[in-house]
XYZ file of C-alpha atoms in Angstrom:
656
model
C -35.966 6.550 35.731
C -34.149 4.481 38.315
C -30.442 4.817 38.643
C -28.412 2.350 36.529
C -26.191 0.029 38.508
C -23.151 0.964 36.421
C -23.320 4.621 37.424
C -22.297 3.735 40.959
C -18.861 2.817 39.744
C -17.322 5.890 41.330
C -14.316 5.510 43.643
C -16.486 5.768 46.770
C -19.607 4.071 45.412
C -21.986 7.041 45.414
C -24.242 7.641 42.429
C -23.334 10.735 40.428
C -26.095 11.947 38.113
C -23.660 14.406 36.533
C -21.737 11.452 35.066
C -24.895 10.363 33.273
C -25.317 13.976 32.183
C -21.801 13.908 30.763
C -22.719 10.722 28.913
C -25.637 12.609 27.394
C -23.294 15.326 26.130
C -21.075 12.679 24.568
C -23.805 10.708 22.822
C -25.670 13.781 21.559
C -22.420 15.104 20.081
C -21.848 11.841 18.213
C -25.455 11.645 17.016
C -25.341 15.235 15.755
C -22.089 14.572 13.904
C -23.377 11.382 12.305
C -26.623 13.040 11.284
C -24.839 15.799 9.409
C -21.206 16.641 10.054
C -21.640 20.372 9.562
C -24.170 20.536 12.406
C -21.420 19.775 14.919
C -18.150 19.283 13.007
C -16.224 18.039 16.021
C -19.006 15.815 17.319
C -16.900 12.715 16.806
C -14.971 13.624 19.993
C -17.982 12.446 21.967
C -16.330 9.022 21.798
C -13.250 10.441 23.535
C -15.505 11.762 26.300
C -16.904 8.240 26.663
C -13.384 6.805 26.917
C -12.477 9.002 29.886
C -15.806 8.263 31.588
C -15.294 4.530 31.091
C -11.774 4.649 32.500
C -13.066 6.545 35.541
C -16.030 4.289 36.277
C -14.307 0.966 35.639
C -11.303 1.907 37.750
C -13.644 3.161 40.465
C -15.404 -0.215 40.593
C -12.111 -2.091 40.798
C -10.624 0.215 43.447
C -13.714 -0.112 45.652
C -13.481 -3.885 45.649
C -9.714 -3.994 46.012
C -9.974 -1.875 49.127
C -12.679 -4.137 50.576
C -10.789 -7.266 49.540
C -13.762 -8.475 47.494
C -12.402 -7.944 43.985
C -13.029 -10.904 41.695
C -12.076 -11.100 38.031
C -15.000 -13.440 37.378
C -17.448 -11.055 39.043
C -15.956 -8.096 37.158
C -16.416 -9.747 33.767
C -19.882 -10.990 34.681
C -20.883 -7.400 35.397
C -19.374 -6.241 32.115
C -21.254 -8.941 30.231
C -24.553 -7.978 31.848
C -23.884 -4.337 31.038
C -22.563 -4.617 27.476
C -24.047 -7.725 25.872
C -27.869 -7.264 26.022
C -28.215 -4.089 23.948
C -25.353 -5.058 21.650
C -26.876 -8.466 20.921
C -30.254 -6.921 20.141
C -28.732 -4.389 17.736
C -26.640 -7.039 15.973
C -29.635 -9.351 15.565
C -31.703 -6.488 14.174
C -28.996 -5.494 11.712
C -28.723 -9.068 10.446
C -32.500 -9.364 10.055
C -32.859 -6.050 8.210
C -29.734 -6.685 6.154
C -31.081 -10.032 4.938
C -33.978 -8.246 3.237
C -32.464 -4.952 2.079
C -28.777 -5.586 1.388
C -27.164 -7.019 -1.698
C -25.117 -10.202 -1.182
C -21.780 -8.390 -1.162
C -23.086 -5.900 1.384
C -24.649 -8.670 3.458
C -21.385 -10.604 3.489
C -19.581 -7.436 4.565
C -22.179 -6.882 7.286
C -21.626 -10.471 8.400
C -17.940 -9.761 8.881
C -18.793 -6.611 10.821
C -21.263 -8.509 13.023
C -18.664 -11.179 13.753
C -16.104 -8.502 14.611
C -18.628 -6.668 16.780
C -19.590 -9.836 18.651
C -15.905 -10.595 19.163
C -15.087 -6.985 20.167
C -12.464 -6.518 17.482
C -14.342 -4.055 15.265
C -11.574 -1.498 15.618
C -9.062 -3.992 14.213
C -11.365 -4.934 11.330
C -12.018 -1.331 10.319
C -8.353 -0.468 10.781
C -7.662 -2.857 7.898
C -10.592 -1.632 5.812
C -11.677 1.959 5.979
C -10.962 5.483 7.103
C -13.489 6.603 9.736
C -13.752 9.940 7.934
C -13.791 8.393 4.443
C -16.582 8.670 1.865
C -17.680 5.036 2.170
C -18.578 5.031 5.872
C -22.323 5.371 5.220
C -22.237 1.797 3.897
C -20.913 0.486 7.236
C -23.883 0.103 9.637
C -21.622 -1.139 12.430
C -18.670 1.192 11.979
C -19.369 2.812 15.343
C -18.543 -0.422 17.157
C -14.842 0.383 16.764
C -15.027 2.326 20.028
C -16.652 -0.591 21.839
C -13.758 -2.753 20.680
C -11.285 -0.303 22.225
C -13.128 -0.299 25.546
C -13.510 -4.075 25.748
C -9.830 -4.602 24.918
C -9.048 -2.199 27.758
C -11.347 -4.147 30.098
C -9.514 -7.375 29.266
C -6.173 -6.119 30.572
C -6.712 -3.236 32.965
C -8.263 -5.186 35.886
C -5.155 -7.388 36.045
C -2.817 -4.387 35.788
C -4.646 -2.404 38.463
C -4.835 -5.414 40.785
C -1.085 -5.909 40.342
C -0.349 -2.235 41.038
C -2.550 -2.377 44.132
C -0.176 -4.858 45.746
C 2.821 -2.591 45.196
C 3.903 0.682 46.757
C 4.083 2.569 43.445
C 0.721 3.010 41.767
C 0.555 6.435 40.193
C 3.958 6.443 38.474
C 3.303 3.296 36.369
C -0.128 4.599 35.387
C 1.326 7.944 34.344
C 4.152 6.191 32.511
C 1.731 4.022 30.526
C -0.379 7.056 29.714
C 2.616 9.075 28.488
C 3.880 6.232 26.292
C 0.435 5.744 24.772
C 0.041 9.476 24.160
C 3.441 9.750 22.470
C 2.582 6.830 20.185
C -0.769 8.440 19.380
C 0.883 11.775 18.691
C 3.450 10.194 16.373
C 1.053 7.958 14.446
C -1.445 10.797 14.013
C 1.057 12.376 11.621
C 2.490 9.227 10.046
C -0.374 6.699 10.035
C -3.676 8.382 10.841
C -5.767 5.234 10.489
C -3.650 3.332 13.001
C -3.718 6.280 15.375
C -7.502 6.334 15.214
C -8.304 2.637 15.594
C -5.528 0.909 17.536
C -5.994 0.384 21.278
C -2.430 1.423 22.104
C -3.080 4.929 20.737
C -6.317 5.294 22.718
C -5.119 3.738 25.968
C -4.051 7.096 27.392
C -7.611 8.445 27.167
C -9.000 5.616 29.286
C -6.003 5.844 31.629
C -6.713 9.537 32.135
C -10.110 8.569 33.527
C -8.436 5.891 35.627
C -6.021 8.441 37.092
C -8.930 10.700 38.009
C -10.589 7.728 39.720
C -7.430 7.011 41.688
C -7.055 10.678 42.638
C -10.610 10.727 43.981
C -10.082 7.402 45.735
C -6.784 8.363 47.367
C -7.286 12.061 48.046
C -11.032 12.587 48.214
C -12.179 15.860 46.680
C -9.832 16.672 43.743
C -10.544 20.361 44.245
C -8.786 20.194 47.614
C -5.842 18.452 45.968
C -5.665 21.137 43.286
C -5.671 23.870 45.946
C -2.950 22.131 47.950
C -0.795 21.816 44.847
C -1.363 25.370 43.651
C -1.510 27.310 46.925
C 1.749 28.634 48.343
C 2.630 26.672 51.380
C -0.162 24.164 50.843
C -2.553 23.584 53.691
C -6.307 23.291 53.865
C -8.572 25.782 52.154
C -11.882 27.178 53.306
C -15.180 25.984 51.841
C -15.612 29.076 49.668
C -12.270 28.623 47.911
C -12.946 24.928 47.390
C -16.343 25.725 45.847
C -14.788 28.315 43.550
C -12.103 25.836 42.527
C -14.723 23.199 41.716
C -16.686 25.675 39.596
C -13.577 26.845 37.791
C -12.547 23.271 37.001
C -16.028 22.470 35.673
C -16.288 25.595 33.516
C -12.820 25.065 32.076
C -13.654 21.420 31.373
C -16.946 22.278 29.672
C -15.206 24.991 27.636
C -12.528 22.574 26.435
C -15.163 20.094 25.236
C -17.098 22.903 23.546
C -13.918 24.070 21.789
C -13.301 20.551 20.505
C -16.856 20.290 19.201
C -16.622 23.633 17.437
C -13.040 23.665 16.157
C -12.227 20.107 15.121
C -12.907 18.886 11.601
C -12.562 15.597 9.782
C -9.354 17.023 8.329
C -7.827 17.673 11.762
C -4.815 15.610 12.811
C -6.656 13.356 15.236
C -6.454 11.965 17.869
C -2.966 13.282 18.702
C -2.738 16.559 20.596
C -6.232 17.662 19.561
C -7.705 14.843 21.656
C -6.441 16.647 24.754
C -9.322 19.112 24.449
C -12.228 16.698 25.017
C -10.324 14.296 27.280
C -8.799 16.862 29.654
C -12.117 18.687 29.597
C -13.933 15.527 30.644
C -11.360 14.783 33.340
C -11.827 18.281 34.777
C -15.621 17.966 34.778
C -15.471 14.628 36.554
C -12.868 15.925 39.015
C -14.982 18.980 39.784
C -17.457 16.632 41.435
C -21.249 16.688 41.727
C -21.244 19.887 43.814
C -19.826 22.131 41.066
C -22.475 24.460 39.611
C -22.173 23.093 36.063
C -22.419 19.515 37.299
C -25.298 19.938 39.707
C -27.321 22.378 37.558
C -26.690 21.459 33.928
C -25.344 17.928 33.867
C -27.643 16.743 36.669
C -30.794 18.157 35.109
C -33.373 15.326 34.917
C -33.787 15.666 31.140
C -30.029 15.481 30.576
C -29.647 12.577 32.992
C -32.495 10.782 31.217
C -30.602 10.899 27.928
C -27.460 9.788 29.714
C -29.242 6.734 31.084
C -30.041 5.572 27.537
C -26.745 6.790 26.071
C -25.298 3.309 25.518
C -28.274 1.829 23.619
C -28.730 5.158 21.816
C -25.126 5.040 20.653
C -25.647 1.485 19.454
C -28.939 2.165 17.645
C -28.458 5.546 15.990
C -25.745 4.710 13.461
C -27.222 1.452 12.061
C -30.551 3.228 11.613
C -28.945 6.115 9.727
C -26.588 3.912 7.704
C -29.219 1.393 6.585
C -31.535 4.193 5.487
C -28.736 5.901 3.568
C -27.781 2.624 1.902
C -31.314 2.015 0.703
C -32.306 5.654 0.105
C -29.175 7.759 -0.540
C -31.220 10.908 -1.140
C -33.225 10.576 2.060
C -34.759 13.869 3.200
C -33.992 15.608 6.465
C -37.549 14.910 7.592
C -37.107 11.180 7.050
C -33.703 11.303 8.704
C -35.243 13.072 11.681
C -37.929 10.403 11.875
C -35.251 7.728 11.817
C -33.411 9.396 14.688
C -36.635 9.633 16.665
C -37.022 5.911 16.094
C -33.483 5.381 17.381
C -34.336 7.294 20.568
C -37.479 5.193 21.046
C -35.544 1.975 20.425
C -32.869 3.084 22.902
C -35.444 3.864 25.589
C -37.254 0.549 25.110
C -33.928 -1.315 25.118
C -32.961 0.339 28.383
C -36.373 0.002 29.998
C -37.345 -3.507 28.928
C -34.041 -5.301 28.365
C -31.101 -3.682 30.128
C -32.828 -3.108 33.468
C -34.318 -6.594 33.417
C -30.925 -8.177 32.783
C -29.211 -6.108 35.482
C -31.787 -7.195 38.041
C -31.714 -10.867 37.055
C -29.657 -12.797 39.590
C -27.481 -15.819 38.837
C -24.958 -17.062 36.324
C -27.512 -18.435 33.865
C -28.150 -15.015 32.355
C -24.403 -14.508 31.869
C -24.073 -17.876 30.153
C -27.119 -17.110 27.992
C -25.710 -13.755 26.934
C -22.350 -15.284 26.053
C -24.124 -17.979 24.044
C -26.064 -15.382 22.074
C -22.862 -13.480 21.317
C -21.159 -16.683 20.175
C -24.108 -17.467 17.907
C -23.966 -13.980 16.416
C -20.260 -14.339 15.770
C -20.907 -17.681 14.041
C -23.796 -16.254 12.001
C -21.612 -13.398 10.799
C -18.872 -15.780 9.729
C -21.396 -17.944 7.867
C -22.569 -14.892 5.913
C -18.977 -14.188 4.937
C -18.394 -17.844 4.031
C -21.555 -18.000 1.908
C -20.844 -14.613 0.257
C -24.140 -13.164 1.434
C -26.238 -16.072 0.083
C -26.592 -14.971 -3.547
C -28.750 -18.038 -4.323
C -31.772 -16.703 -2.413
C -34.850 -15.558 -4.302
C -36.133 -16.376 -7.789
C -34.167 -16.450 -11.049
C -34.329 -12.675 -11.550
C -33.122 -12.000 -8.022
C -30.295 -14.489 -8.454
C -29.157 -12.782 -11.679
C -29.060 -9.451 -9.874
C -27.285 -10.923 -6.871
C -24.726 -12.612 -9.121
C -23.757 -9.245 -10.598
C -23.298 -7.811 -7.111
C -21.075 -10.711 -6.031
C -18.779 -10.146 -9.010
C -18.744 -6.442 -8.162
C -17.053 -7.208 -4.848
C -14.005 -8.724 -6.547
C -11.190 -6.192 -6.079
C -13.424 -3.271 -7.058
C -13.624 -3.515 -10.809
C -10.951 -6.094 -11.438
C -12.341 -7.885 -14.509
C -12.456 -11.650 -14.323
C -9.869 -11.979 -17.077
C -7.373 -9.601 -15.456
C -4.507 -10.863 -13.329
C -6.172 -10.250 -9.982
C -4.201 -8.095 -7.577
C -1.526 -7.285 -10.141
C -2.945 -5.036 -12.834
C -5.731 -3.446 -10.795
C -3.951 -2.073 -7.742
C -6.163 -1.292 -4.800
C -4.351 0.460 -1.974
C -0.747 1.280 -1.227
C 1.276 -0.393 -3.962
C 3.678 1.829 -5.852
C 4.444 -0.355 -8.894
C 2.752 -2.869 -11.203
C 3.806 -6.449 -11.728
C 5.859 -6.924 -14.943
C 3.154 -9.260 -16.266
C 0.849 -6.243 -16.548
C 2.942 -4.478 -19.186
C 4.842 -7.225 -21.040
C 4.878 -6.276 -24.749
C 4.360 -8.773 -27.577
C 7.446 -10.374 -29.100
C 8.439 -12.275 -32.221
C 9.163 -11.465 -35.849
C 5.671 -10.084 -36.464
C 4.399 -9.077 -33.026
C 0.685 -8.349 -32.685
C -0.627 -4.882 -31.980
C 0.174 -3.669 -28.455
C -2.439 -1.643 -26.528
C -1.872 -0.173 -23.064
C -4.901 0.477 -20.846
C -4.063 3.154 -18.251
C -6.219 4.756 -15.552
C -8.347 3.967 -12.518
C -11.007 1.302 -11.933
C -13.157 2.963 -14.624
C -10.338 2.133 -17.030
C -10.091 -1.453 -15.783
C -13.732 -2.173 -16.543
C -13.060 -1.677 -20.286
C -10.715 -4.644 -20.587
C -13.385 -7.242 -21.511
C -14.704 -4.925 -24.247
C -11.224 -4.340 -25.634
C -10.481 -8.052 -25.682
C -13.735 -8.797 -27.509
C -13.182 -6.367 -30.384
C -9.407 -6.797 -30.663
C -9.190 -10.557 -30.171
C -5.885 -12.395 -30.401
C -4.487 -9.900 -32.866
C -3.655 -7.546 -29.994
C -1.783 -7.763 -26.705
C -3.373 -5.668 -23.968
C -1.212 -4.356 -21.156
C -3.047 -2.932 -18.160
C -1.862 -0.472 -15.529
C -4.875 0.616 -13.502
C -5.222 1.665 -9.876
C -8.388 2.452 -7.919
C -8.832 6.180 -7.392
C -5.863 7.147 -9.560
C -6.768 9.082 -12.705
C -4.190 8.916 -15.536
C -3.182 12.495 -14.841
C 0.546 13.087 -14.437
C 1.503 14.517 -11.041
C -2.088 14.104 -9.876
C -2.172 14.291 -6.068
C -4.996 12.803 -4.009
C -4.732 12.982 -0.217
C -6.368 9.584 0.236
C -4.153 7.990 -2.440
C -0.640 9.427 -2.093
C 0.764 6.731 -4.379
C -1.100 7.979 -7.470
C 1.641 10.309 -8.691
C 4.254 7.572 -8.315
C 2.104 5.020 -10.143
C 1.388 7.385 -13.022
C 5.073 8.166 -13.462
C 5.787 4.442 -13.324
C 3.174 3.778 -16.026
C 4.599 6.520 -18.263
C 8.120 5.117 -17.859
C 6.958 1.642 -18.890
C 5.148 3.098 -21.892
C 8.325 4.930 -22.896
C 10.255 1.650 -22.703
C 7.704 -0.525 -24.542
C 6.419 2.039 -27.091
C 2.966 0.473 -27.633
C 0.894 1.068 -30.749
C -2.064 2.485 -28.787
C -2.527 3.970 -25.326
C -6.087 4.062 -23.961
C -6.790 6.496 -21.107
C -9.900 6.288 -18.964
C -11.119 7.319 -15.523
C -14.071 8.305 -13.428
C -13.478 11.837 -14.582
C -16.369 13.396 -12.657
C -14.570 12.482 -9.415
C -11.471 14.487 -10.305
C -11.752 18.286 -10.351
C -8.383 18.260 -12.144
C -9.641 16.186 -15.099
C -8.718 18.885 -17.669
C -5.108 18.342 -16.613
C -5.123 15.042 -18.465
C -3.718 17.299 -21.191
C -0.341 16.870 -19.425
C -0.559 13.147 -20.025
C -1.526 13.622 -23.670
C 1.396 15.991 -24.184
C 3.817 13.508 -22.614
C 2.552 10.652 -24.800
C 2.744 12.846 -27.867
C 6.343 13.768 -27.007
C 7.180 10.059 -26.786
C 5.818 9.531 -30.292
C 3.027 7.085 -29.375
C 1.203 6.456 -32.698
C -2.361 6.558 -31.320
C -3.825 7.817 -28.055
C -7.497 7.303 -27.211
C -9.263 9.170 -24.426
C -12.461 7.512 -23.147
C -15.047 9.821 -21.618
C -17.621 9.305 -18.876
C -19.916 6.348 -18.508
C -23.294 6.574 -16.756
C -23.268 6.871 -12.967
C -26.139 6.298 -10.553
C -26.955 7.497 -7.052
C -26.730 3.941 -5.748
C -25.788 0.486 -7.104
C -27.766 -0.531 -10.172
C -28.464 -4.023 -8.727
C -30.266 -2.347 -5.823
C -32.162 -0.040 -8.159
C -33.278 -3.092 -10.133
C -34.384 -4.859 -6.951
C -36.358 -1.807 -5.857
C -38.010 -1.630 -9.288
C -38.705 -5.351 -9.127
C -40.535 -4.959 -5.824
C -43.092 -2.725 -7.524
C -43.260 -4.388 -10.933
C -40.699 -5.487 -13.505
C -36.995 -4.692 -13.679
C -36.463 -2.075 -16.448
C -33.768 -2.132 -19.109
C -33.086 1.608 -18.871
C -32.825 4.067 -15.995
C -31.956 7.713 -15.748
C -28.463 8.088 -14.260
C -27.244 10.393 -11.563
C -25.784 13.844 -12.432
C -26.134 13.410 -16.212
C -25.681 17.156 -16.953
C -22.347 17.114 -15.127
C -21.204 14.041 -17.055
C -22.000 15.724 -20.363
C -20.150 18.849 -19.215
C -17.104 16.777 -18.255
C -17.199 15.026 -21.636
C -17.360 18.356 -23.436
C -14.181 19.465 -21.658
C -12.408 16.170 -22.353
C -13.383 16.222 -26.021
C -11.732 19.637 -26.406
C -8.642 18.452 -24.480
C -8.360 15.402 -26.747
C -8.638 17.528 -29.876
C -5.854 19.841 -28.720
C -3.660 16.912 -27.731
C -4.079 14.970 -30.973
C -5.988 12.108 -29.339
C -9.179 10.344 -30.389
C -12.161 10.763 -28.066
C -14.825 8.138 -27.350
C -18.011 9.036 -25.457
C -19.566 5.878 -23.894
C -22.711 7.844 -23.038
C -23.503 7.954 -26.779
C -23.985 4.179 -26.778
C -25.420 3.879 -23.278
C -28.042 6.562 -23.129
C -31.111 7.830 -24.939
C -33.960 10.102 -23.919
C -35.534 7.049 -22.247
C -32.549 6.614 -19.930
C -29.290 4.704 -19.903
C -28.969 0.997 -20.490
C -28.828 -1.077 -17.297
C -29.803 -4.481 -18.763
C -29.661 -5.902 -22.274
C -33.044 -7.589 -21.905
C -36.005 -7.773 -19.549
C -35.774 -9.865 -16.428
C -32.386 -8.363 -15.527
C -30.677 -10.311 -18.296
C -27.275 -8.940 -19.223
C -26.989 -6.273 -16.517
C -24.561 -3.658 -17.798
C -23.577 -1.797 -14.597
C -22.584 -3.672 -11.485
C -22.514 -0.910 -8.886
C -23.052 2.826 -9.153
C -21.000 3.167 -12.334
C -18.556 0.345 -13.069
C -19.522 -1.687 -16.110
C -19.984 -5.422 -16.154
C -18.182 -7.371 -18.913
C -21.523 -7.460 -20.773
C -21.817 -3.672 -20.515
C -18.224 -3.063 -21.595
C -18.587 -5.405 -24.585
C -21.898 -3.835 -25.624
C -20.409 -0.336 -25.732
C -17.075 -1.403 -27.221
C -18.740 -3.162 -30.156
C -20.695 -0.009 -30.984
C -18.132 2.724 -30.399
C -14.625 1.313 -30.075
C -14.422 -0.936 -33.145
C -13.847 1.754 -35.797
C -11.260 3.506 -33.628
C -9.314 0.627 -32.150
C -9.438 -2.305 -34.552
C -6.058 -2.594 -36.350
């Protein structure tokens, strides 16, 4: 393979194959982590290795041209466009094309937003507002990995101006070190107080890129960093002989490689990151780069042709591997390791072809037309993504059956199980709120007030509201206090939802004030190992003297959204009315525990599975042709599903 133009971005312009080798280490670490986290639990730090490399190379390019007096902002950005845009555009186009055929409208609309953010290089900001990088829902985000590209491009927007300004002054190192220290302190602080911000925001990652920039400046100003290290560490300073310099280079490289290896082996998704832990891969990378191409590790391991070959395709490989894995997992959640391995092989092939046929061609195409064309393509992708968001993933595509399925998926995207007749954003709390709006728990009034029922729990409690309204009618007032991911278990603590305990205590206090006739408890019990502890809630309600308490058990859950299962069935025949749910034995076991808890706590127990499921499977549609779909994702009921079950099981228990 020929050398890529971008790899000559060292402070003195020479090509360093060991830098490409270091890129290979970084991308293989990320790929291994994304394939299966336990294979390389700290593999996500490969991105931090990339950050330091990028800071080093970009600063090297700028310093070369500043010294020669040929630095041009326009030329700098043109080079960045030719380097970054071709592979990115191809991956985004492919994701949109595949998504059109395999994703549900809600997912396609979400992908559209991700494509727009990726084309605009603000993916890190988008995901900062949406999802935890280490959260359980990341497999449904084919472009999640573009957060790091957003960080780098935001750095590229500002750093050339800053470095050019510093070049004109007499103080260059001190401001760079000052910026790096400030960024690191912010990262360290937010890692403990706001982990998502620490992970995604550019200000908390700036120090990693600046570390690479400082290495570039050290090489530019002082030549061989090993000599500088010896001068700083040797008593009296002075020059060192060649043997000592060689030993210093080797020591720096081995220490650097060891630090990266420690990060890969020791870090976990639960680690406080980036913060201080990010020093391992970043300082390690800085040491490896500083050791130079003559260090044994660099010239023997990192410069090996096979390693360099992977490094040359590291950028397109990084772009391709995650969408391939994510789209397969979305469509086939139980994909085998063999299939996953085949998908990764395909990602490697796609990366090689992208590098060989597209990237090299673009880099060797002279003139501004190619830059304008690339910018136009990116602008079109951004517009296409926004149109998908605007049109909600085009739910009107396909025939009548497809449109019925798509319609269910569109409703499923509304506040995650907020029923259409619930006060949206008030009674089904989604994220960080710590109290419900008073309209959610206002009791009936008057001389002869109607029956008052309180619905309390998580989103699997919220989906029962339409069923309760149907069987109770106007003779009952329904108050609702439900929050996604918060089971109605007093003092329940969930790391991802620290507000749950506060919300549950708030709900109990409102119940104590209003003294409703009935309290209905429900949750996605299989998701909470502590579900037997709902006995604490039953005891508290009993102590308050609540006349009737009803505990609703599990409803059927599937390994992926029912609308997708129906579409897959439709592609090979007709959409069925029943399907066998995921982990049914566990659901029955959970219900058995809850039934016993309810009996001890003096509560009535309702088992939705009794109305949903038979030996032929569980009800997913009330009629053929996907009419009356009962489950809108992997477990939440549609209004039709909630009404169907409520009319069969809830009426004798709840009707006044």
